[in-house]
Short mmCIF file of C-alpha atoms and ligand atoms in Angstrom, two decimals:
data_model
loop_
_atom_site.label_atom_id
_atom_site.label_comp_id
_atom_site.label_asym_id
_atom_site.label_seq_id
_atom_site.Cartn_x
_atom_site.Cartn_y
_atom_site.Cartn_z
CA MET A 1310 0.00 0.00 0.00
CA ASN A 1311 1.42 3.41 -0.93
CA ALA A 1312 0.38 6.62 0.83
CA THR A 1313 -0.61 9.39 -1.55
CA VAL A 1314 -2.27 12.63 -0.38
CA SER A 1315 -1.06 14.10 2.93
CA GLY A 1316 -4.27 15.74 4.07
CA PRO A 1317 -7.78 14.88 5.22
CA LEU A 1318 -9.89 12.79 2.86
CA TRP A 1319 -12.81 15.04 3.79
CA SER A 1320 -11.14 18.19 2.40
CA ASP A 1321 -11.47 16.75 -1.12
CA THR A 1322 -15.22 16.56 -0.70
CA VAL A 1323 -16.00 20.24 -0.04
CA ALA A 1324 -15.25 23.35 -2.05
CA PHE A 1325 -13.08 25.73 0.00
CA GLY A 1326 -11.87 27.94 -2.81
CA ASN A 1327 -15.10 29.59 -3.83
CA ILE A 1328 -15.85 31.23 -0.47
CA ALA A 1329 -13.77 34.35 0.18
CA ARG A 1330 -14.24 35.35 3.81
CA PRO A 1331 -12.78 38.59 5.15
CA ASN A 1332 -9.92 38.92 7.64
CA LEU A 1333 -10.45 41.03 10.74
CA ILE A 1334 -8.59 44.25 9.94
CA GLN A 1335 -10.52 46.87 11.87
CA ASP A 1336 -12.01 47.11 15.35
CA ILE A 1337 -15.63 46.08 15.61
CA GLU A 1338 -18.28 45.81 18.31
CA VAL A 1339 -20.78 42.93 18.48
CA ASP A 1340 -23.05 41.27 21.00
CA VAL A 1341 -21.21 37.95 20.82
CA ALA A 1342 -17.67 37.24 19.58
CA ILE A 1343 -16.92 33.57 18.96
CA VAL A 1344 -13.29 32.51 18.70
CA GLY A 1345 -12.93 29.39 16.53
CA ALA A 1346 -14.96 28.27 13.50
CA GLY A 1347 -15.24 24.57 14.26
CA PHE A 1348 -18.31 22.71 15.49
CA THR A 1349 -18.33 24.40 18.91
CA GLY A 1350 -18.16 27.93 17.53
CA LEU A 1351 -20.64 27.32 14.73
CA TRP A 1352 -23.22 25.38 16.78
CA SER A 1353 -23.05 28.24 19.32
CA ALA A 1354 -23.68 30.78 16.59
CA TYR A 1355 -26.50 28.66 15.15
CA TYR A 1356 -28.45 28.29 18.38
CA LEU A 1357 -27.84 31.89 19.42
CA LYS A 1358 -29.23 33.16 16.14
CA LYS A 1359 -32.20 30.79 16.36
CA GLN A 1360 -32.97 31.88 19.91
CA ALA A 1361 -32.22 35.60 19.57
CA PRO A 1362 -32.05 36.60 15.87
CA HIS A 1363 -31.35 40.25 16.77
CA LEU A 1364 -27.92 39.41 18.28
CA THR A 1365 -24.91 40.56 16.28
CA ILE A 1366 -22.34 37.76 16.14
CA ALA A 1367 -18.80 37.59 14.75
CA VAL A 1368 -16.86 34.31 14.48
CA ILE A 1369 -13.10 34.79 14.30
CA ASP A 1370 -10.79 31.96 13.17
CA ALA A 1371 -7.01 31.85 12.93
CA ASN A 1372 -7.21 29.74 9.79
CA HIS A 1373 -10.47 28.90 8.05
CA VAL A 1374 -13.81 27.24 8.77
CA GLY A 1375 -13.24 23.59 9.69
CA PHE A 1376 -9.45 23.91 9.81
CA GLY A 1377 -9.26 22.23 13.23
CA ALA A 1378 -10.42 18.84 14.47
CA SER A 1379 -13.94 19.50 13.15
CA GLY A 1380 -12.73 19.18 9.56
CA ARG A 1381 -10.44 16.22 10.15
CA ASN A 1382 -12.12 13.75 12.50
CA GLY A 1383 -13.37 10.19 12.21
CA GLY A 1384 -16.98 11.28 11.75
CA TRP A 1385 -18.41 9.33 14.69
CA CYS A 1386 -21.42 11.30 15.85
CA SER A 1387 -21.81 9.30 19.04
CA ALA A 1388 -23.22 9.57 22.56
CA LEU A 1389 -19.75 9.05 24.04
CA PHE A 1390 -18.56 11.50 26.69
CA PRO A 1391 -14.91 11.71 27.84
CA ALA A 1392 -15.76 11.04 31.52
CA SER A 1393 -17.27 7.59 32.12
CA PHE A 1394 -20.72 7.11 33.67
CA ASN A 1395 -19.07 5.88 36.89
CA LYS A 1396 -16.80 8.90 37.07
CA LEU A 1397 -19.75 11.26 36.55
CA ALA A 1398 -21.77 9.36 39.17
CA LYS A 1399 -18.88 9.63 41.63
CA LEU A 1400 -18.44 13.38 41.01
CA PHE A 1401 -22.06 14.50 40.65
CA GLY A 1402 -24.30 11.59 41.74
CA PRO A 1403 -26.02 8.88 39.67
CA ASP A 1404 -29.01 11.04 38.69
CA GLN A 1405 -26.81 13.70 37.15
CA ALA A 1406 -24.75 11.01 35.40
CA LYS A 1407 -27.98 9.63 33.89
CA ARG A 1408 -29.13 13.09 32.79
CA MET A 1409 -25.80 13.60 31.06
CA HIS A 1410 -26.13 10.24 29.27
CA THR A 1411 -29.67 11.07 28.11
CA ALA A 1412 -28.53 14.47 26.86
CA MET A 1413 -25.67 12.86 24.93
CA VAL A 1414 -28.02 10.36 23.27
CA GLY A 1415 -30.32 13.27 22.43
CA ASN A 1416 -27.52 15.00 20.51
CA ILE A 1417 -27.81 12.48 17.70
CA THR A 1418 -31.52 13.11 17.22
CA GLU A 1419 -30.96 16.87 17.43
CA ILE A 1420 -28.16 16.91 14.84
CA ALA A 1421 -30.27 14.72 12.53
CA ARG A 1422 -33.13 17.22 12.95
CA VAL A 1423 -30.97 20.25 12.11
CA ILE A 1424 -29.24 18.75 9.08
CA ALA A 1425 -32.65 17.78 7.66
CA LEU A 1426 -34.14 21.20 8.47
CA GLU A 1427 -31.21 23.14 7.04
CA ASN A 1428 -30.55 20.81 4.11
CA ILE A 1429 -26.96 20.03 5.09
CA ASP A 1430 -25.79 17.04 3.10
CA CYS A 1431 -23.10 15.43 5.28
CA ASP A 1432 -23.38 11.73 4.32
CA TRP A 1433 -25.28 10.97 7.52
CA SER A 1434 -25.99 7.32 8.31
CA HIS A 1435 -27.41 6.37 11.71
CA GLY A 1436 -26.06 2.81 11.84
CA GLY A 1437 -24.72 2.55 15.42
CA THR A 1438 -21.30 1.35 16.56
CA VAL A 1439 -19.96 -2.19 16.63
CA ILE A 1440 -16.90 -2.94 18.77
CA ALA A 1441 -15.03 -6.22 18.40
CA ALA A 1442 -13.31 -8.21 21.11
CA ARG A 1443 -10.39 -9.98 19.49
CA ASN A 1444 -8.72 -11.70 22.45
CA ARG A 1445 -9.91 -13.09 25.80
CA VAL A 1446 -9.02 -9.94 27.75
CA GLN A 1447 -10.95 -7.81 25.28
CA LEU A 1448 -13.91 -10.17 25.53
CA ASP A 1449 -13.93 -9.85 29.33
CA ARG A 1450 -13.81 -6.09 28.91
CA ALA A 1451 -16.82 -6.18 26.56
CA ARG A 1452 -18.79 -8.31 29.06
CA ASP A 1453 -17.82 -6.03 31.97
CA GLU A 1454 -18.87 -2.94 30.05
CA VAL A 1455 -22.33 -4.35 29.34
CA LYS A 1456 -22.68 -5.51 32.96
CA GLU A 1457 -21.70 -2.07 34.29
CA HIS A 1458 -24.10 -0.46 31.84
CA SER A 1459 -27.07 -2.50 33.02
CA ALA A 1460 -26.06 -2.11 36.69
CA SER A 1461 -26.15 1.66 36.25
CA GLY A 1462 -29.83 1.52 35.25
CA LEU A 1463 -29.29 2.92 31.74
CA PRO A 1464 -31.62 1.61 29.00
CA ALA A 1465 -30.62 -1.97 28.15
CA ASN A 1466 -30.98 -1.45 24.39
CA ASP A 1467 -28.29 1.29 24.56
CA LEU A 1468 -25.58 -1.36 24.72
CA GLU A 1469 -25.82 -5.05 23.92
CA PHE A 1470 -23.29 -7.84 24.18
CA LEU A 1471 -22.67 -9.74 20.95
CA SER A 1472 -21.49 -13.33 20.60
CA ALA A 1473 -19.05 -14.25 17.83
CA ASP A 1474 -22.00 -15.23 15.60
CA GLU A 1475 -23.93 -12.06 16.38
CA ILE A 1476 -21.03 -9.71 15.64
CA ALA A 1477 -20.61 -11.37 12.25
CA ASN A 1478 -24.06 -10.02 11.36
CA HIS A 1479 -22.59 -6.51 11.67
CA ALA A 1480 -19.06 -6.95 10.35
CA ASN A 1481 -16.66 -9.69 9.46
CA PHE A 1482 -13.78 -8.75 11.80
CA ALA A 1483 -10.91 -11.23 11.65
CA GLY A 1484 -10.69 -13.25 14.86
CA ALA A 1485 -13.66 -11.61 16.63
CA LEU A 1486 -14.74 -13.59 19.69
CA GLY A 1487 -17.69 -11.29 20.34
CA GLY A 1488 -18.18 -7.62 21.10
CA THR A 1489 -20.80 -4.97 21.69
CA PHE A 1490 -23.28 -2.91 19.71
CA THR A 1491 -24.87 0.44 20.48
CA PRO A 1492 -27.39 2.15 18.22
CA ASN A 1493 -26.21 5.52 19.52
CA CYS A 1494 -23.92 6.66 16.73
CA ALA A 1495 -24.16 8.02 13.20
CA ALA A 1496 -21.37 8.13 10.65
CA LEU A 1497 -20.94 11.44 8.86
CA ASN A 1498 -18.53 13.46 6.74
CA PRO A 1499 -17.34 16.10 9.24
CA ALA A 1500 -16.04 18.60 6.68
CA LYS A 1501 -19.38 18.63 4.89
CA LEU A 1502 -21.13 19.25 8.22
CA VAL A 1503 -18.82 22.05 9.39
CA HIS A 1504 -18.88 23.87 6.04
CA GLY A 1505 -22.62 23.36 5.69
CA LEU A 1506 -23.12 24.79 9.16
CA ALA A 1507 -20.93 27.81 8.34
CA GLN A 1508 -23.11 28.62 5.37
CA VAL A 1509 -26.27 28.26 7.44
CA VAL A 1510 -25.04 30.62 10.19
CA GLU A 1511 -23.89 33.15 7.59
CA GLY A 1512 -27.37 32.92 6.10
CA LEU A 1513 -28.73 33.79 9.56
CA GLY A 1514 -26.59 36.95 9.60
CA THR A 1515 -23.40 35.84 11.39
CA GLN A 1516 -20.11 37.30 10.16
CA ILE A 1517 -17.16 34.91 9.87
CA PHE A 1518 -13.61 36.28 9.78
CA GLU A 1519 -10.81 33.94 8.69
CA LYS A 1520 -6.98 34.11 8.88
CA SER A 1521 -7.28 36.23 12.01
CA PRO A 1522 -5.40 34.59 14.92
CA VAL A 1523 -6.63 35.71 18.31
CA LEU A 1524 -3.80 36.46 20.74
CA GLN A 1525 -5.77 37.36 23.86
CA ILE A 1526 -9.24 36.99 25.29
CA THR A 1527 -9.92 39.39 28.14
CA LYS A 1528 -13.05 40.80 29.78
CA HIS A 1529 -15.45 41.67 26.91
CA LYS A 1530 -12.54 41.90 24.45
CA VAL A 1531 -10.93 39.69 21.80
CA SER A 1532 -7.58 40.92 20.45
CA THR A 1533 -5.75 39.97 17.27
CA ALA A 1534 -2.51 41.54 16.05
CA LYS A 1535 -4.43 43.86 13.71
CA ALA A 1536 -7.74 44.63 15.40
CA SER A 1537 -9.97 43.86 18.32
CA VAL A 1538 -13.58 42.95 18.93
CA ASN A 1539 -15.52 44.41 21.84
CA ALA A 1540 -18.37 42.14 22.83
CA LYS A 1541 -20.88 41.66 25.62
CA PHE A 1542 -20.14 37.94 25.43
CA ILE A 1543 -17.21 35.92 24.10
CA VAL A 1544 -17.22 32.21 23.35
CA ARG A 1545 -13.83 30.50 23.40
CA ALA A 1546 -14.22 27.60 20.98
CA THR A 1547 -10.57 26.80 20.26
CA GLU A 1548 -10.34 23.29 21.81
CA GLY A 1549 -6.87 21.75 21.17
CA TYR A 1550 -5.57 25.12 19.99
CA SER A 1551 -6.40 26.92 23.25
CA PRO A 1552 -2.69 26.96 24.25
CA THR A 1553 -2.15 29.51 21.42
CA ILE A 1554 -4.09 32.10 23.44
CA LYS A 1555 -2.33 33.84 26.32
CA GLN A 1556 -5.01 33.28 28.96
CA THR A 1557 -5.50 29.54 28.28
CA ARG A 1558 -1.99 28.17 27.72
CA ARG A 1559 -2.53 25.20 30.08
CA ALA A 1560 -6.32 24.79 29.90
CA VAL A 1561 -6.12 21.70 27.65
CA VAL A 1562 -3.34 19.74 25.99
CA PRO A 1563 -3.38 19.20 22.24
CA VAL A 1564 -3.06 15.46 21.67
CA TYR A 1565 -2.85 14.20 18.12
CA SER A 1566 -5.11 11.61 16.59
CA LEU A 1567 -4.03 10.33 13.17
CA MET A 1568 -6.03 8.88 10.29
CA ILE A 1569 -5.76 7.03 6.99
CA ALA A 1570 -8.30 6.42 4.21
CA THR A 1571 -8.40 3.67 1.64
CA GLU A 1572 -9.50 4.00 -1.95
CA PRO A 1573 -13.17 3.06 -2.56
CA LEU A 1574 -13.40 -0.70 -1.96
CA SER A 1575 -15.18 -3.14 -4.24
CA ALA A 1576 -18.75 -4.40 -3.89
CA SER A 1577 -17.37 -7.90 -3.27
CA PHE A 1578 -15.22 -6.58 -0.40
CA TRP A 1579 -18.27 -5.00 1.23
CA GLN A 1580 -20.41 -8.06 0.54
CA LYS A 1581 -17.98 -10.03 2.68
CA THR A 1582 -17.11 -7.31 5.24
CA GLY A 1583 -20.60 -6.10 6.10
CA LEU A 1584 -21.07 -2.71 7.82
CA ALA A 1585 -24.09 -2.45 5.55
CA ARG A 1586 -25.57 0.44 7.55
CA ARG A 1587 -22.17 2.12 7.81
CA GLN A 1588 -21.88 1.18 11.47
CA THR A 1589 -18.82 2.87 12.94
CA PHE A 1590 -16.35 0.33 14.31
CA SER A 1591 -13.51 -0.23 16.75
CA ASP A 1592 -12.13 -2.96 19.02
CA PHE A 1593 -11.59 -3.31 22.75
CA ARG A 1594 -7.86 -2.53 22.89
CA ASN A 1595 -6.71 0.20 25.30
CA LEU A 1596 -5.26 2.56 22.70
CA VAL A 1597 -8.23 4.12 20.92
CA ILE A 1598 -8.88 3.13 17.27
CA TYR A 1599 -11.94 4.10 15.24
CA GLY A 1600 -13.25 3.56 11.72
CA GLN A 1601 -16.13 4.23 9.41
CA ARG A 1602 -17.28 3.01 6.00
CA THR A 1603 -17.59 6.26 4.06
CA ALA A 1604 -20.48 7.15 1.78
CA ASP A 1605 -18.23 6.38 -1.22
CA ASN A 1606 -17.27 2.97 0.21
CA ARG A 1607 -13.78 3.66 1.53
CA ILE A 1608 -12.60 2.96 5.04
CA ALA A 1609 -11.55 6.02 7.03
CA PHE A 1610 -9.60 4.69 9.98
CA GLY A 1611 -7.78 6.40 12.82
CA GLY A 1612 -6.18 6.03 16.20
CA ARG A 1613 -4.21 7.71 18.92
CA GLY A 1614 -0.61 6.81 19.63
CA ALA A 1615 1.17 9.88 18.26
CA PRO A 1616 3.44 11.49 20.86
CA TYR A 1617 2.46 14.61 22.78
CA HIS A 1618 4.73 17.45 21.68
CA PHE A 1619 6.70 19.41 24.28
CA GLY A 1620 5.19 22.77 25.21
CA SER A 1621 1.80 21.84 23.65
CA GLN A 1622 3.28 22.59 20.26
CA ILE A 1623 0.93 22.46 17.26
CA THR A 1624 2.53 22.32 13.81
CA PRO A 1625 1.48 20.87 10.44
CA GLN A 1626 4.41 18.41 10.74
CA ASN A 1627 2.72 16.83 13.77
CA ASP A 1628 -0.15 15.68 11.51
CA LEU A 1629 2.13 13.19 9.80
CA VAL A 1630 3.91 10.55 11.87
CA PRO A 1631 4.91 7.78 9.43
CA GLU A 1632 5.28 5.13 12.17
CA VAL A 1633 1.77 5.81 13.44
CA HIS A 1634 0.26 5.85 9.95
CA SER A 1635 2.03 2.53 9.18
CA LEU A 1636 0.73 1.07 12.42
CA LEU A 1637 -2.80 2.16 11.47
CA GLU A 1638 -2.44 0.36 8.10
CA LYS A 1639 -1.22 -2.74 9.89
CA THR A 1640 -4.07 -2.62 12.42
CA LEU A 1641 -6.68 -2.15 9.69
CA LEU A 1642 -5.28 -5.21 7.90
CA GLU A 1643 -5.49 -7.20 11.11
CA LEU A 1644 -9.18 -6.29 11.44
CA PHE A 1645 -10.04 -6.77 7.77
CA PRO A 1646 -7.32 -8.78 5.97
CA ASP A 1647 -9.14 -8.36 2.65
CA VAL A 1648 -8.08 -4.71 2.61
CA ALA A 1649 -4.65 -6.01 1.50
CA GLY A 1650 -3.70 -4.74 -1.92
CA SER A 1651 -5.98 -1.67 -1.72
CA LYS A 1652 -4.41 1.79 -1.87
CA ILE A 1653 -4.20 4.12 1.11
CA THR A 1654 -5.10 7.38 -0.61
CA HIS A 1655 -4.91 9.84 2.32
CA THR A 1656 -2.97 10.20 5.57
CA TRP A 1657 -3.59 13.02 8.01
CA GLY A 1658 -3.94 13.99 11.64
CA GLY A 1659 -5.15 16.69 13.96
CA ALA A 1660 -5.10 18.01 17.49
CA LEU A 1661 -7.90 17.28 19.92
CA GLY A 1662 -8.19 18.83 23.39
CA ILE A 1663 -7.84 17.07 26.75
CA ALA A 1664 -8.54 18.77 30.08
CA ARG A 1665 -6.38 17.81 33.08
CA ASP A 1666 -9.24 15.87 34.72
CA TRP A 1667 -10.51 14.41 31.40
CA MET A 1668 -13.82 16.18 32.00
CA ALA A 1669 -15.36 18.12 29.13
CA SER A 1670 -17.07 21.32 30.22
CA CYS A 1671 -18.93 24.37 29.01
CA GLY A 1672 -19.84 27.46 30.92
CA LEU A 1673 -20.08 31.21 31.20
CA ASP A 1674 -18.38 33.61 33.58
CA PRO A 1675 -20.97 36.40 33.98
CA GLU A 1676 -18.34 38.77 35.38
CA THR A 1677 -16.09 38.74 32.28
CA GLY A 1678 -18.68 37.68 29.70
CA ILE A 1679 -16.34 34.87 28.66
CA ALA A 1680 -17.94 31.53 27.84
CA TRP A 1681 -16.11 28.37 26.85
CA ALA A 1682 -16.66 24.78 25.78
CA GLY A 1683 -14.26 21.94 25.14
CA GLY A 1684 -12.06 19.22 26.59
CA TYR A 1685 -14.03 16.73 24.52
CA VAL A 1686 -11.03 14.42 23.92
CA GLY A 1687 -12.18 12.33 20.89
CA ASP A 1688 -15.90 12.81 21.42
CA GLY A 1689 -16.54 16.35 20.25
CA VAL A 1690 -18.61 15.76 17.12
CA SER A 1691 -21.86 15.46 19.03
CA THR A 1692 -20.80 16.98 22.38
CA SER A 1693 -20.11 20.29 20.63
CA ASN A 1694 -23.78 20.40 19.62
CA LEU A 1695 -24.83 20.09 23.26
CA ALA A 1696 -22.29 22.81 24.06
CA GLY A 1697 -23.72 25.13 21.41
CA ARG A 1698 -27.28 24.72 22.70
CA THR A 1699 -26.18 25.16 26.30
CA LEU A 1700 -24.05 28.24 25.66
CA ALA A 1701 -26.94 29.83 23.76
CA ASP A 1702 -29.18 29.32 26.81
CA LEU A 1703 -26.51 30.66 29.20
CA ILE A 1704 -25.82 33.73 27.08
CA CYS A 1705 -29.51 34.46 26.57
CA GLY A 1706 -30.04 34.12 30.33
CA GLN A 1707 -32.43 31.22 29.79
CA SER A 1708 -32.31 28.58 32.50
CA SER A 1709 -33.19 25.19 31.06
CA ASP A 1710 -32.63 21.45 31.46
CA LEU A 1711 -29.36 21.96 29.63
CA THR A 1712 -27.95 24.65 31.91
CA THR A 1713 -28.21 22.37 34.95
CA LEU A 1714 -26.32 19.43 33.41
CA PRO A 1715 -23.29 18.49 35.52
CA TRP A 1716 -20.66 19.56 32.99
CA VAL A 1717 -21.95 23.16 32.99
CA ASN A 1718 -19.57 25.57 34.71
CA HIS A 1719 -17.29 22.70 35.75
CA ARG A 1720 -13.74 24.07 36.08
CA SER A 1721 -10.93 21.68 35.19
CA PRO A 1722 -7.54 22.39 36.75
CA ASN A 1723 -4.68 23.58 34.57
CA TRP A 1724 -2.15 21.08 33.27
CA GLU A 1725 1.28 20.94 34.91
CA VAL A 1726 4.11 23.09 33.63
CA GLU A 1727 6.74 21.46 31.42
CA PRO A 1728 8.61 19.15 31.53
CA PHE A 1729 6.14 17.36 33.85
CA ARG A 1730 3.34 17.57 31.29
CA TRP A 1731 5.48 16.00 28.57
CA ILE A 1732 6.83 13.26 30.86
CA GLY A 1733 3.39 12.37 32.26
CA ILE A 1734 1.48 12.20 28.98
CA ASN A 1735 4.13 10.35 26.98
CA SER A 1736 4.75 7.88 29.84
CA ALA A 1737 1.04 7.09 29.97
CA LEU A 1738 1.08 6.54 26.21
CA VAL A 1739 3.94 4.03 26.51
CA ALA A 1740 2.06 2.26 29.33
CA VAL A 1741 -1.13 1.96 27.26
CA LYS A 1742 0.76 0.53 24.26
CA HIS A 1743 2.48 -1.94 26.56
CA ALA A 1744 -0.87 -3.04 28.06
CA ASP A 1745 -2.19 -3.80 24.56
CA ALA A 1746 0.93 -5.81 23.69
CA VAL A 1747 0.50 -7.88 26.86
CA GLU A 1748 -3.21 -8.37 26.29
CA ALA A 1749 -2.63 -9.49 22.71
CA LYS A 1750 -0.85 -12.47 24.29
CA HIS A 1751 -4.09 -13.14 26.22
CA GLU A 1752 -2.56 -12.15 29.54
CA ARG A 1753 -4.65 -10.10 31.92
CA THR A 1754 -3.79 -6.51 32.80
CA SER A 1755 -5.54 -4.28 35.27
CA LYS A 1756 -8.68 -2.66 33.88
CA VAL A 1757 -7.26 0.84 33.81
CA ASN A 1758 -3.51 0.97 33.73
CA PRO A 1759 -2.54 2.64 37.04
CA LEU A 1760 -0.40 5.33 35.40
CA LEU A 1761 -3.13 6.15 32.90
CA GLY A 1762 -5.70 5.99 35.68
CA ARG A 1763 -3.84 8.67 37.63
CA LEU A 1764 -3.61 10.83 34.53
CA ILE A 1765 -7.32 10.60 33.71
CA GLY A 1766 -8.50 10.82 37.27
CA GLU A 1767 -10.33 7.43 37.33
C1 LIG B 3144 -8.12 12.93 13.86
C2 LIG B 3144 -9.27 13.19 14.79
C3 LIG B 3144 -10.32 12.28 14.84
C4 LIG B 3144 -11.41 12.52 15.69
N1 LIG B 3144 -12.48 11.69 15.60
C5 LIG B 3144 -13.61 11.99 16.29
C6 LIG B 3144 -14.80 11.25 16.09
O1 LIG B 3144 -14.85 10.33 15.27
N2 LIG B 3144 -15.89 11.57 16.85
C7 LIG B 3144 -15.87 12.60 17.75
O2 LIG B 3144 -16.87 12.83 18.42
N3 LIG B 3144 -14.76 13.37 17.89
C8 LIG B 3144 -13.66 13.10 17.17
N4 LIG B 3144 -12.55 13.90 17.29
C9 LIG B 3144 -12.64 15.09 18.16
C10 LIG B 3144 -13.51 16.17 17.48
O3 LIG B 3144 -13.14 16.33 16.15
C11 LIG B 3144 -13.33 17.47 18.24
O4 LIG B 3144 -13.63 17.26 19.61
C12 LIG B 3144 -14.24 18.59 17.74
O5 LIG B 3144 -14.16 18.71 16.35
C13 LIG B 3144 -13.84 19.89 18.41
O6 LIG B 3144 -14.51 20.94 17.78
P1 LIG B 3144 -14.16 22.43 18.19
O7 LIG B 3144 -14.97 23.31 17.32
O8 LIG B 3144 -14.30 22.59 19.65
O9 LIG B 3144 -12.60 22.58 17.88
P2 LIG B 3144 -11.84 22.61 16.47
O10 LIG B 3144 -12.61 21.96 15.41
O11 LIG B 3144 -10.46 22.15 16.72
O12 LIG B 3144 -11.86 24.15 16.09
C14 LIG B 3144 -11.04 25.10 16.71
C15 LIG B 3144 -10.91 26.25 15.73
O13 LIG B 3144 -10.22 27.30 16.40
C16 LIG B 3144 -9.34 27.93 15.49
N5 LIG B 3144 -8.29 28.56 16.26
C17 LIG B 3144 -7.26 27.98 16.90
N6 LIG B 3144 -6.51 28.88 17.54
C18 LIG B 3144 -7.08 30.07 17.30
C19 LIG B 3144 -6.76 31.40 17.67
N7 LIG B 3144 -5.69 31.66 18.43
N8 LIG B 3144 -7.55 32.38 17.23
C20 LIG B 3144 -8.65 32.11 16.47
N9 LIG B 3144 -8.98 30.89 16.10
C21 LIG B 3144 -8.22 29.87 16.51
C22 LIG B 3144 -8.84 26.78 14.62
O14 LIG B 3144 -8.35 27.24 13.37
C23 LIG B 3144 -10.08 25.91 14.50
O15 LIG B 3144 -10.80 26.19 13.34
C24 LIG B 3144 -11.43 13.68 16.51
C25 LIG B 3144 -10.36 14.57 16.47
C26 LIG B 3144 -9.29 14.35 15.63
C27 LIG B 3144 -8.16 15.33 15.58
#
C-alpha cells in the first residue's frame, strides 16, 4: 500500500476555494464574539441566532472554517462523553450522570433534525457502533462494560453484548470472539457538516472572519494583532488550539489523533465485510482506534498513539507521523485482511483537546462575559452540539434542562508546567501501548492501567 495525499480525505469533498471570507482588519463591536470556526463555535452561533435573531455575532478563526479537528475527524457522531458514567456518578451523583447520558443520546436526534431542516448534506448514516473483542481480555472487557451499563440503570438497548455469531451479522472482523453494539452513533462526513453549518449561520446573519489569529481573550474583548472585537459575550471555541491564546496556555493539551483512508473498496469486499448500515467500528484494545465506511465505500480509519509534543506545540508536521500511519495500516489489515492490496489514498492527523481531569465542560463567567466549551477528547462531534445549545441558553439568560447538566460551569484544573506535562502524557502513552501488547498475548492486565488511571483521574 502506498500513501498518496497528505491531508484529510474530507477536504477533497467540499469546495473551499469559492468562499472568500474577510480577515479582521478593523475594530468592531458585536453582542457575541466567537473565537474558533469549528463545530463548537458554529453550533453556538447557530443556536444563538435561532434563539435571539437580533444578536450581532462575529466568528473569528485563525485559519479557516473547519481547519481544526472539526474538519479532520473520524466522523463518529456518538453519545460518548470523555468522563465515564461511573466517574460522573462519583463526582455528581447517579441522577446527574444519567441526565448527562440522556442528553448525549439526544444530541444524535438533534443533529439529525438540524441537518434535515437546514438541508446540510453530510453523508449521515445512523447505523450505530460495533466494537469487536479480538482476544480473551478484550472479551472480558466487553462483558464487563455491558454488565456495568445495566447495573447503572441505563436503557438496556443502549448497549448489547454480541457473541461471535452475532457480531458477524454486523461486520466480518478477523478473529472476533464477540463484542458490543450500540445504536447511539451516526457516521458522517465532518467537513461537509462544518462547512454546511458555516453557510447556514452566515445565512442567519453571522459574520465569519478567517486568517485572524486571536492572541488574547480578556473581559469583553478579543484581540488579534491587527484589530480587536468588543463584545458583551465571548465564546472561546478553540479546543486543542487553546494553548495559542495567552489566557489559556494550560487549559487543555493538544493530543494528536491520526487517520488514513483507503481508496473506494469493491462491492465484493463489502459483501464479505458487512457494515451495511455504515456502522462505525472499533475494538476493545486500550489505545483508541476508530473507523467508518464512508459514503463512497472507503474505510476512514484512525487512532491515537502519536506522541504529545513538548510545550503543547501544534505544527502541520505533527499531523504526519509515518510510524503511526504505518501502524494504522497494519491494524486495519489485522481487522479486515481483505483490505490487503488496496491503496491508502490519504494520511492526516489533527489536534484534539484534553482537560487535566478528562472532563469536558462548558460554561459562562458572567463577570467577564467569557464563555467556553471543550475538553471533549475524541468525542466532540456530538458533544459540541450540546455545548452550542447550552451556551446559547446561558448567554440568553435562559435557565433550562441543559444549563443544569453536571458539565456546565465545571472548572478543570490547569495542566502541569513542562517538563512534567510531557513526561506524564508520553509515559502514559507508553504504558497503554504496553498493556495492549501484553493483552494481545491473552494475559490479563488491570482494567485501567494505574499510570493512565492517575492521569485521567479514574
Ligand atoms: C483525527 C481526529 C479524529 C477525531 N475523531 C472523532 C470522532 O470520530 N468523533 C468525535 O466525536 N470526535 C472526534 N474527534 C474530536 C472532534 O473532532 C473534536 O472534539 C471537535 O471537532 C472539536 O470541535 P471544536 O470546534 O471545539 O474545535 P476545532 O474543530 O479544533 O476548532 C477550533 C478552531 O479554532 C481555530 N483557532 C485555533 N486557535 C485560534 C486562535 N488563536 N484564534 C482564532 N482561532 C483559533 C482553529 O483554526 C479551529 O478552526 C477527533 C479529532 C481528531 C483530531
